[in-house]
Coordinates of N, CA, C and O and ligand atoms in Angstrom, one line a residue:
M67 N 43.2 118.9 94.4 CA 44.6 119.4 95.9 C 43.7 119.1 96.6 O 43.8 118.3 97.8
S68 N 42.6 119.0 97.0 CA 41.2 119.5 97.6 C 40.8 117.6 98.3 O 41.2 117.1 99.0
E69 N 41.7 116.9 97.1 CA 41.3 114.9 97.6 C 42.5 115.1 98.8 O 41.7 114.7 99.5
T70 N 43.6 115.6 98.1 CA 44.9 115.7 98.6 C 44.5 115.3 100.8 O 45.2 114.9 101.4
K71 N 44.2 117.3 101.1 CA 43.9 117.4 101.6 C 42.6 116.8 102.9 O 43.4 116.7 103.6
S72 N 41.8 116.3 101.6 CA 40.7 115.8 102.8 C 40.9 114.3 103.2 O 41.3 113.9 104.3
C73 N 42.8 113.7 102.7 CA 42.9 112.2 102.7 C 43.5 112.7 104.0 O 43.8 112.0 105.1
G74 N 44.8 114.0 104.0 CA 45.0 114.2 104.8 C 45.1 114.6 106.2 O 45.4 113.4 107.5
A75 N 43.8 114.8 106.0 CA 43.1 115.3 107.2 C 42.1 114.0 107.9 O 42.6 113.8 108.9
S76 N 41.9 112.6 107.0 CA 40.9 111.9 108.1 C 43.1 110.7 108.2 O 41.5 110.5 109.0
R77 N 43.5 110.6 107.5 CA 45.0 110.7 108.1 C 44.8 111.0 109.7 O 45.1 109.7 110.7
R78 N 45.1 112.0 109.7 CA 45.2 112.4 111.3 C 44.3 112.8 111.8 O 44.6 112.2 113.1
E79 N 42.9 112.5 111.3 CA 41.3 112.0 112.6 C 41.9 110.9 113.1 O 42.4 110.2 113.9
E80 N 42.4 109.6 112.0 CA 42.8 108.1 112.5 C 43.4 108.3 113.6 O 43.3 107.2 114.0
F81 N 44.4 109.0 113.2 CA 45.6 108.7 114.2 C 45.8 110.1 115.5 O 46.4 110.7 115.7
K82 N 44.3 110.5 115.0 CA 44.4 111.7 116.3 C 44.6 111.4 117.6 O 44.9 111.9 118.3
D83 N 44.7 110.3 118.2 CA 45.5 109.8 120.1 C 46.4 109.9 120.0 O 47.5 110.9 120.6
L84 N 46.9 109.7 118.5 CA 49.0 109.2 118.6 C 49.5 111.3 118.5 O 50.8 111.1 118.9
N85 N 48.7 112.1 117.0 CA 49.2 113.6 117.0 C 49.6 114.6 118.2 O 50.9 114.8 118.5
P86 N 49.1 114.0 119.6 CA 49.8 114.9 121.0 C 51.1 115.0 121.1 O 52.5 115.7 121.0
V87 N 50.9 113.6 121.0 CA 52.3 112.7 121.7 C 54.0 112.7 119.5 O 55.0 113.8 120.2
L88 N 53.2 113.4 119.3 CA 54.1 113.4 117.5 C 54.6 114.9 117.6 O 54.9 115.6 117.7
D89 N 53.6 115.7 118.2 CA 53.6 117.0 118.1 C 55.0 117.2 119.2 O 55.6 118.4 118.9
K90 N 54.7 116.8 119.8 CA 55.5 117.1 121.3 C 56.9 116.6 120.8 O 57.5 117.2 121.3
Y91 N 57.0 115.2 120.0 CA 58.6 115.1 120.5 C 59.0 114.0 119.3 O 59.8 113.7 119.1
A92 N 58.5 114.8 117.8 CA 58.7 114.7 116.3 C 59.9 114.4 116.2 O 60.5 113.8 114.9
K93 N 59.8 116.3 116.7 CA 60.9 116.2 115.5 C 62.1 116.9 116.8 O 63.4 117.4 116.5
V94 N 61.9 115.8 118.0 CA 63.2 115.5 119.5 C 64.1 114.6 119.0 O 64.0 113.7 119.0
P95 N 65.3 115.2 118.8 CA 66.3 114.2 118.1 C 66.0 112.4 119.4 O 66.1 113.8 121.0
G96 N 66.0 111.6 119.8 CA 66.5 110.5 120.4 C 65.2 110.2 120.6 O 65.2 109.3 122.4
S97 N 63.8 110.6 120.6 CA 62.6 110.2 121.5 C 61.5 109.0 120.3 O 59.8 109.2 121.1
L98 N 62.2 108.7 119.4 CA 61.9 107.5 118.5 C 61.3 106.5 119.7 O 59.8 106.3 119.7
I99 N 62.0 105.5 120.9 CA 61.3 105.4 121.8 C 60.3 105.5 122.3 O 59.0 104.4 123.1
T100 N 60.3 106.5 122.9 CA 58.9 107.7 124.0 C 58.0 107.4 122.8 O 56.9 106.8 123.2
I101 N 58.0 107.6 122.0 CA 57.2 108.0 120.6 C 56.5 106.1 120.3 O 55.5 105.9 120.3
L102 N 57.6 105.6 120.2 CA 56.7 103.8 120.5 C 56.2 103.3 121.6 O 55.7 102.9 121.6
Q103 N 56.5 103.7 122.3 CA 56.0 103.3 123.6 C 54.3 104.0 123.9 O 53.9 103.3 124.0
Q104 N 54.6 105.3 123.7 CA 53.4 106.3 124.0 C 52.5 105.5 122.9 O 51.0 105.6 123.2
A105 N 52.9 104.6 121.4 CA 51.3 104.4 119.7 C 51.2 102.8 121.2 O 49.9 103.0 120.3
Q106 N 52.6 102.2 121.3 CA 51.4 100.9 121.4 C 50.8 100.9 123.3 O 49.7 100.7 122.8
E107 N 51.3 102.1 123.7 CA 50.2 102.0 124.9 C 48.9 102.9 124.4 O 47.9 102.5 124.9
I108 N 49.0 103.3 122.9 CA 47.4 103.7 122.8 C 46.1 102.3 121.7 O 45.2 102.0 121.6
Y109 N 47.4 102.2 120.9 CA 47.3 101.2 120.4 C 47.2 99.6 120.7 O 46.7 99.1 120.1
G110 N 47.7 99.3 121.3 CA 48.2 97.9 121.6 C 49.2 97.6 120.9 O 49.3 96.4 121.6
Y111 N 49.7 97.6 120.1 CA 50.3 97.6 119.2 C 51.2 98.4 118.1 O 50.2 99.1 118.1
L112 N 51.7 97.6 117.7 CA 52.8 98.7 116.7 C 52.4 98.4 114.9 O 52.6 96.7 114.3
S113 N 50.9 98.5 114.1 CA 50.9 98.8 113.3 C 51.7 99.0 112.5 O 52.3 99.8 112.5
V114 N 51.6 98.6 110.8 CA 51.7 99.0 109.8 C 51.7 100.2 109.5 O 52.6 101.1 109.6
D115 N 50.7 101.1 109.5 CA 49.8 101.9 109.7 C 50.2 103.1 110.1 O 51.4 104.4 109.8
T116 N 50.4 102.8 111.5 CA 51.6 103.1 112.2 C 52.8 103.6 112.7 O 53.0 104.6 113.0
I117 N 53.4 102.8 112.6 CA 54.8 103.3 111.4 C 55.2 103.8 110.8 O 55.7 104.7 110.8
N118 N 54.3 103.4 109.5 CA 54.3 104.5 108.6 C 53.9 105.8 108.6 O 55.0 107.3 108.7
Y119 N 52.5 105.9 109.8 CA 52.2 107.5 110.0 C 53.5 107.6 110.9 O 53.7 109.7 110.7
I120 N 54.2 107.6 111.9 CA 55.2 107.7 112.3 C 56.4 108.0 112.1 O 57.0 109.4 112.0
S121 N 56.4 107.0 111.2 CA 57.9 107.4 109.9 C 57.4 109.1 109.2 O 58.6 110.1 109.1
E122 N 56.8 109.2 108.7 CA 55.9 110.5 108.3 C 56.2 111.5 108.8 O 57.1 112.9 108.7
A123 N 55.6 112.0 110.4 CA 56.1 112.8 111.1 C 57.3 112.6 111.7 O 57.5 114.1 111.6
T124 N 58.0 112.1 111.8 CA 59.4 112.5 112.0 C 60.0 112.0 110.9 O 62.2 113.0 111.4
G125 N 60.4 111.8 110.1 CA 61.2 111.9 108.9 C 62.2 110.5 109.5 O 63.2 110.7 108.2
I126 N 62.1 109.5 110.2 CA 63.0 108.3 109.8 C 62.1 107.6 109.1 O 61.0 106.8 109.5
K127 N 63.4 106.2 108.2 CA 62.8 105.7 107.6 C 62.0 104.8 107.8 O 62.8 104.0 108.9
P128 N 60.8 103.9 107.5 CA 60.1 102.9 108.6 C 61.1 101.6 108.7 O 61.0 101.1 110.1
A129 N 61.5 101.5 107.6 CA 63.3 100.8 108.2 C 63.9 100.3 109.4 O 64.2 100.0 110.7
K130 N 64.0 101.5 109.9 CA 64.9 102.1 111.5 C 64.0 101.6 112.1 O 64.2 101.5 113.1
I131 N 62.6 102.1 111.6 CA 61.2 102.1 113.0 C 61.4 100.3 113.0 O 61.4 100.3 114.6
Y132 N 61.4 100.4 112.1 CA 61.4 98.6 113.0 C 62.4 98.1 113.3 O 61.6 97.2 113.9
G133 N 63.5 99.2 113.1 CA 64.7 97.9 113.2 C 65.1 98.2 115.1 O 64.6 97.3 115.7
V134 N 64.2 99.0 115.6 CA 64.0 99.1 117.1 C 63.4 98.4 117.7 O 63.3 97.9 118.7
A135 N 61.9 99.1 117.0 CA 61.0 98.1 116.8 C 60.7 96.7 117.6 O 60.1 95.9 118.0
T136 N 62.1 96.2 116.6 CA 62.3 94.3 116.6 C 63.1 93.8 117.3 O 63.3 93.1 118.5
F137 N 64.6 95.5 117.9 CA 65.3 94.6 119.0 C 65.1 94.6 120.2 O 65.0 94.2 120.9
Y138 N 64.1 95.2 120.8 CA 63.4 96.0 122.0 C 61.6 94.5 122.2 O 61.1 95.2 121.4
A139 N 62.6 93.9 122.8 CA 61.3 93.0 123.7 C 60.3 93.4 124.2 O 58.8 93.5 124.1
Q140 N 60.3 95.0 125.0 CA 58.0 95.5 125.3 C 57.6 95.8 124.0 O 56.8 95.9 123.9
F141 N 58.7 95.8 122.3 CA 57.3 96.3 121.5 C 56.6 95.2 120.8 O 57.8 93.7 120.9
R142 N 55.3 95.5 120.2 CA 54.4 94.2 119.8 C 54.4 94.9 118.2 O 53.4 95.7 118.6
L143 N 54.0 93.5 118.6 CA 54.3 93.8 116.0 C 52.9 93.6 115.5 O 52.2 93.9 114.3
Q144 N 52.3 92.8 116.8 CA 51.0 92.1 116.2 C 49.8 92.2 116.8 O 50.1 93.3 118.8
P145 N 48.2 92.1 116.6 CA 47.4 92.7 117.7 C 47.3 92.1 119.0 O 48.0 90.8 119.3
I146 N 46.7 92.5 120.2 CA 46.8 91.8 121.3 C 45.2 91.3 121.4 O 44.6 91.6 120.5
G147 N 45.1 90.5 122.8 CA 44.0 90.0 122.1 C 42.8 90.6 122.9 O 42.9 91.9 123.6
K148 N 41.4 90.5 123.6 CA 40.9 90.6 123.7 C 40.7 91.9 124.8 O 40.0 93.5 125.2
Y149 N 41.6 91.0 125.8 CA 42.0 91.1 127.4 C 43.4 90.9 127.3 O 44.2 90.4 127.0
L150 N 43.2 92.0 128.2 CA 45.2 92.3 128.5 C 45.4 91.5 129.3 O 45.0 92.6 129.6
I151 N 46.3 91.1 130.2 CA 46.3 90.8 131.2 C 47.8 90.9 131.6 O 48.8 90.9 131.3
M152 N 47.9 92.3 132.7 CA 48.8 93.7 133.2 C 49.3 92.7 134.4 O 48.9 92.9 134.8
L153 N 50.7 91.6 134.1 CA 50.6 91.2 135.5 C 51.8 90.8 136.2 O 52.8 91.9 135.4
C154 N 51.8 91.9 137.8 CA 52.7 93.0 138.4 C 53.8 92.3 138.7 O 53.7 90.4 139.6
K155 N 55.1 92.0 138.4 CA 56.0 91.5 139.1 C 57.2 92.3 139.4 O 58.3 92.2 139.8
G156 N 56.4 93.8 139.9 CA 56.4 94.0 141.1 C 57.6 93.6 141.8 O 57.3 92.7 142.7
T157 N 58.7 94.9 142.8 CA 59.3 94.4 144.0 C 57.6 93.7 145.5 O 58.2 93.0 146.1
A158 N 56.6 94.3 145.6 CA 56.3 94.1 146.5 C 55.1 92.5 146.1 O 54.8 91.7 147.2
C159 N 55.1 92.4 144.6 CA 53.9 91.0 144.5 C 54.9 90.5 144.0 O 54.6 89.1 144.2
H160 N 56.3 90.6 143.7 CA 57.4 89.3 143.6 C 57.5 89.1 145.0 O 56.9 87.3 145.1
V161 N 57.7 89.4 145.5 CA 57.8 90.0 148.0 C 56.4 88.3 147.9 O 56.5 87.4 148.7
N162 N 55.3 88.6 147.1 CA 54.4 87.9 148.0 C 53.8 86.8 146.5 O 52.5 87.0 146.6
G163 N 54.4 86.3 145.9 CA 54.4 85.0 145.2 C 54.5 85.1 143.4 O 52.9 84.7 143.0
A164 N 54.1 86.8 142.8 CA 54.0 86.5 141.0 C 54.3 85.2 140.7 O 54.1 85.2 139.8
D165 N 55.2 84.8 140.6 CA 56.1 84.2 140.4 C 55.1 82.9 140.1 O 54.6 82.2 138.7
R166 N 54.4 83.2 141.1 CA 53.3 81.1 140.9 C 52.3 82.0 140.3 O 51.6 80.9 139.8
I167 N 52.0 82.9 140.7 CA 50.7 83.8 139.7 C 50.8 83.5 138.3 O 49.9 83.3 138.0
E168 N 52.4 84.1 137.7 CA 52.0 83.6 136.6 C 52.7 81.9 136.4 O 52.2 82.3 135.1
E169 N 53.1 81.5 136.6 CA 53.0 80.4 136.6 C 51.5 78.9 136.2 O 51.5 78.9 135.3
A170 N 50.4 79.9 137.4 CA 49.1 79.9 137.1 C 48.8 80.3 136.1 O 48.0 79.6 135.3
V171 N 49.3 80.9 135.6 CA 48.0 82.2 133.9 C 48.9 81.5 133.3 O 48.6 80.7 132.6
C172 N 50.2 80.9 133.3 CA 50.4 80.7 131.5 C 50.3 79.6 131.4 O 50.3 78.6 130.3
E173 N 50.3 78.3 132.4 CA 49.4 76.8 132.4 C 48.6 76.8 131.7 O 48.0 75.9 131.5
Y174 N 47.3 77.9 133.0 CA 45.2 77.5 131.9 C 45.8 78.3 130.7 O 45.2 77.9 130.4
L175 N 46.7 79.3 130.5 CA 46.4 80.0 129.1 C 47.4 79.4 128.0 O 47.4 79.5 126.6
N176 N 48.3 78.5 128.9 CA 48.8 77.7 127.6 C 50.1 78.7 126.4 O 50.2 78.7 125.4
I177 N 50.2 80.2 127.5 CA 51.1 81.3 126.4 C 52.1 82.0 127.8 O 52.2 81.7 129.1
Q178 N 52.9 82.4 127.1 CA 54.5 82.9 127.9 C 54.1 84.2 127.9 O 53.4 84.4 127.1
D179 N 55.1 85.0 128.6 CA 55.2 86.8 128.7 C 54.9 87.8 127.5 O 55.9 86.9 126.7
G180 N 54.0 88.0 127.0 CA 53.6 88.9 125.5 C 53.8 87.9 124.9 O 53.6 88.3 123.7
E181 N 53.3 86.6 125.2 CA 51.9 85.8 124.3 C 50.3 86.6 123.9 O 50.2 86.8 125.1
T182 N 49.8 85.6 123.2 CA 48.9 85.9 123.3 C 48.0 84.8 122.5 O 48.7 83.5 122.4
T183 N 46.7 84.0 123.1 CA 46.6 82.4 123.5 C 45.7 82.6 122.2 O 46.0 83.9 120.9
E184 N 45.9 81.9 121.2 CA 45.1 80.8 120.0 C 43.9 81.7 119.6 O 43.6 82.3 118.5
D185 N 42.4 81.8 120.5 CA 41.9 82.0 120.9 C 41.2 83.7 119.9 O 40.7 84.9 120.1
G186 N 42.0 83.8 120.9 CA 43.1 86.3 120.4 C 41.7 86.6 121.7 O 41.6 87.5 121.2
V187 N 41.6 86.0 122.7 CA 41.3 86.5 123.7 C 41.8 87.0 124.8 O 42.4 87.8 124.8
F188 N 43.5 86.4 124.9 CA 44.4 86.9 126.1 C 45.5 86.9 125.2 O 46.4 86.7 124.9
T189 N 45.7 88.6 125.7 CA 47.5 88.4 125.4 C 47.7 89.0 127.4 O 47.3 89.8 128.3
L190 N 49.6 88.1 127.4 CA 49.7 88.2 128.7 C 51.4 89.2 128.4 O 51.7 88.8 128.3
N191 N 50.7 90.0 129.4 CA 51.6 90.9 129.8 C 53.0 91.3 131.3 O 51.7 92.3 131.8
N192 N 54.1 91.0 131.0 CA 54.1 91.1 132.2 C 54.6 92.4 132.7 O 55.3 93.6 131.6
V193 N 54.6 92.9 134.3 CA 54.5 94.5 134.1 C 55.5 95.0 135.6 O 55.3 94.5 136.2
A194 N 56.0 96.7 135.7 CA 56.5 97.1 136.8 C 55.2 97.6 137.4 O 54.3 97.0 137.1
C195 N 55.9 97.7 138.5 CA 54.4 98.8 139.4 C 53.8 98.7 139.0 O 53.4 99.8 138.7
L196 N 52.4 97.5 139.8 CA 50.7 99.3 138.7 C 50.2 99.7 139.9 O 49.3 100.8 140.2
G197 N 50.9 99.9 141.1 CA 50.5 101.5 141.7 C 49.8 101.1 142.9 O 49.3 102.2 143.6
C198 N 49.5 99.3 143.0 CA 49.1 99.1 145.0 C 49.3 97.8 144.8 O 49.0 96.3 145.6
C199 N 50.1 97.7 145.5 CA 51.0 96.7 146.3 C 50.2 96.7 147.7 O 50.7 95.2 147.7
S200 N 49.1 97.5 147.8 CA 49.1 97.0 149.7 C 48.0 95.8 148.8 O 47.9 94.4 150.5
L201 N 48.1 95.3 147.9 CA 47.3 94.4 147.1 C 47.6 93.1 146.6 O 47.2 91.8 145.5
A202 N 49.3 93.2 146.5 CA 50.3 92.9 145.9 C 49.8 91.0 146.7 O 49.3 91.1 147.6
P203 N 49.8 90.2 145.4 CA 50.5 90.0 144.4 C 48.7 90.7 143.3 O 47.5 90.8 143.5
V204 N 49.5 90.9 142.2 CA 48.2 91.9 141.2 C 48.3 91.9 140.1 O 49.3 91.7 139.5
M205 N 46.7 91.3 139.2 CA 47.3 92.4 138.1 C 46.0 93.2 137.6 O 45.2 93.3 138.2
M206 N 46.2 93.6 136.5 CA 45.3 94.2 135.9 C 44.8 93.7 134.2 O 45.4 93.3 133.2
V207 N 43.2 94.3 134.8 CA 43.0 93.4 133.1 C 42.6 94.5 131.7 O 41.0 94.6 133.0
R208 N 43.2 94.7 131.1 CA 42.5 96.1 130.3 C 41.7 95.2 129.0 O 42.0 94.4 128.3
S209 N 40.3 95.9 128.6 CA 40.2 95.5 128.1 C 38.6 96.6 127.1 O 38.8 98.0 128.3
N210 N 38.4 96.5 125.8 CA 36.9 97.6 125.3 C 36.5 98.7 126.6 O 35.9 99.3 127.0
D211 N 36.3 97.7 127.7 CA 35.5 98.1 129.1 C 36.1 99.3 129.8 O 35.9 99.1 131.5
G212 N 38.1 98.6 129.9 CA 38.3 99.8 130.1 C 39.2 98.6 131.9 O 39.1 97.5 131.4
N213 N 40.4 98.7 132.4 CA 40.7 98.5 132.9 C 39.9 98.1 134.7 O 39.8 99.3 135.6
E214 N 40.2 96.9 134.8 CA 40.1 96.1 135.8 C 40.9 96.0 136.5 O 42.0 94.7 136.3
T215 N 41.0 95.7 137.9 CA 41.9 95.3 138.9 C 41.5 94.1 139.8 O 40.6 94.3 140.5
Y216 N 42.4 92.9 139.7 CA 42.8 92.1 140.6 C 43.4 91.5 141.8 O 44.7 91.8 141.7
G217 N 43.4 91.5 143.1 CA 44.5 91.7 143.8 C 44.3 90.6 144.8 O 43.2 89.7 144.7
N218 N 45.4 90.4 146.0 CA 45.6 89.4 146.6 C 45.1 88.2 145.7 O 44.4 87.2 146.4
L219 N 46.0 88.2 144.4 CA 45.2 86.8 143.6 C 46.1 85.4 144.4 O 47.0 85.5 145.4
T220 N 45.4 84.7 144.2 CA 46.0 83.3 144.6 C 46.2 82.4 143.3 O 46.2 82.7 142.2
K221 N 46.8 81.4 143.5 CA 46.8 80.6 141.8 C 45.0 80.4 141.1 O 45.1 80.6 141.0
D222 N 44.5 79.5 142.7 CA 43.0 79.4 142.7 C 42.2 80.4 142.2 O 41.5 80.9 140.8
K223 N 42.9 81.7 142.7 CA 41.8 82.6 141.9 C 42.6 82.6 140.8 O 40.8 83.3 139.5
V224 N 43.0 83.6 141.0 CA 43.1 84.0 139.3 C 43.3 83.3 138.0 O 42.2 83.5 137.2
V225 N 42.5 81.6 138.3 CA 42.2 81.5 137.0 C 41.3 80.7 137.7 O 40.5 80.9 135.9
Q226 N 40.6 81.2 138.2 CA 38.3 81.0 138.4 C 38.9 81.9 137.8 O 37.6 82.7 136.9
I227 N 39.4 83.4 137.8 CA 39.3 84.6 137.1 C 39.3 84.4 135.9 O 38.5 85.6 134.3
L228 N 40.7 83.8 135.0 CA 40.3 84.2 133.2 C 39.3 83.2 133.3 O 38.4 83.7 132.2
A229 N 38.5 82.1 133.7 CA 38.1 81.4 133.6 C 36.2 82.3 133.2 O 35.6 82.4 132.0
E230 N 36.0 83.0 134.2 CA 34.6 84.3 133.4 C 35.2 84.7 132.8 O 33.9 84.4 132.5
I231 N 36.7 85.6 132.9 CA 36.6 86.3 131.5 C 36.1 85.9 130.5 O 35.6 86.5 129.2
R232 N 37.2 85.1 130.1 CA 36.6 83.6 128.8 C 35.3 83.3 128.5 O 34.9 83.6 127.5
E233 N 34.2 83.3 129.4 CA 32.8 82.8 129.3 C 32.0 84.2 129.1 O 32.0 83.8 128.5
R234 N 32.8 85.2 129.3 CA 31.6 85.8 128.4 C 32.7 86.5 127.6 O 32.1 88.0 127.0
A235 N 34.0 86.3 127.3 CA 34.3 87.5 126.2 C 33.7 87.1 124.7 O 32.9 86.0 124.7
Ligands
FES1208 S1 54.8 96.0 143.0 FE1 52.4 95.3 142.1 S2 51.4 96.9 142.4 FE2 52.9 98.1 142.9

């Protein structure tokens, strides 16, 4: 009995960042996508363990959760790279050449939006407005060290930034 309790407790501990989300939404009908979005925001992707934990909390079968997660392109079932590039494709960035920046990133890293480089260093994610439009075009790079924002990007500048990050990865 006490074993079951401590196992449950350590599992709750393992998902301690997700628990507040589940406390708020688990029993609210129609909240699965919100839960999955926030789980991905916390862990970077939706692991089998995370999906099972969400299933236990919500009572929704894992197969149904997988169905939703694979239906929407925004959800990732594989781990992301060490550095997550969030490339802004919002209006201000678009007008200021975000497509050219994306082209340069894709060419340099040999990946497309949503993919991870073979060495596991970078994942590219196109996102909507990052909230610093005056610096357009902008990207944010997320790692264990936090978020770094890079603005006024050019094709050369973005490649140079990625090369520097790769060197220290
Ligand atoms: S549109 Fe890119 S930061 Fe706002």
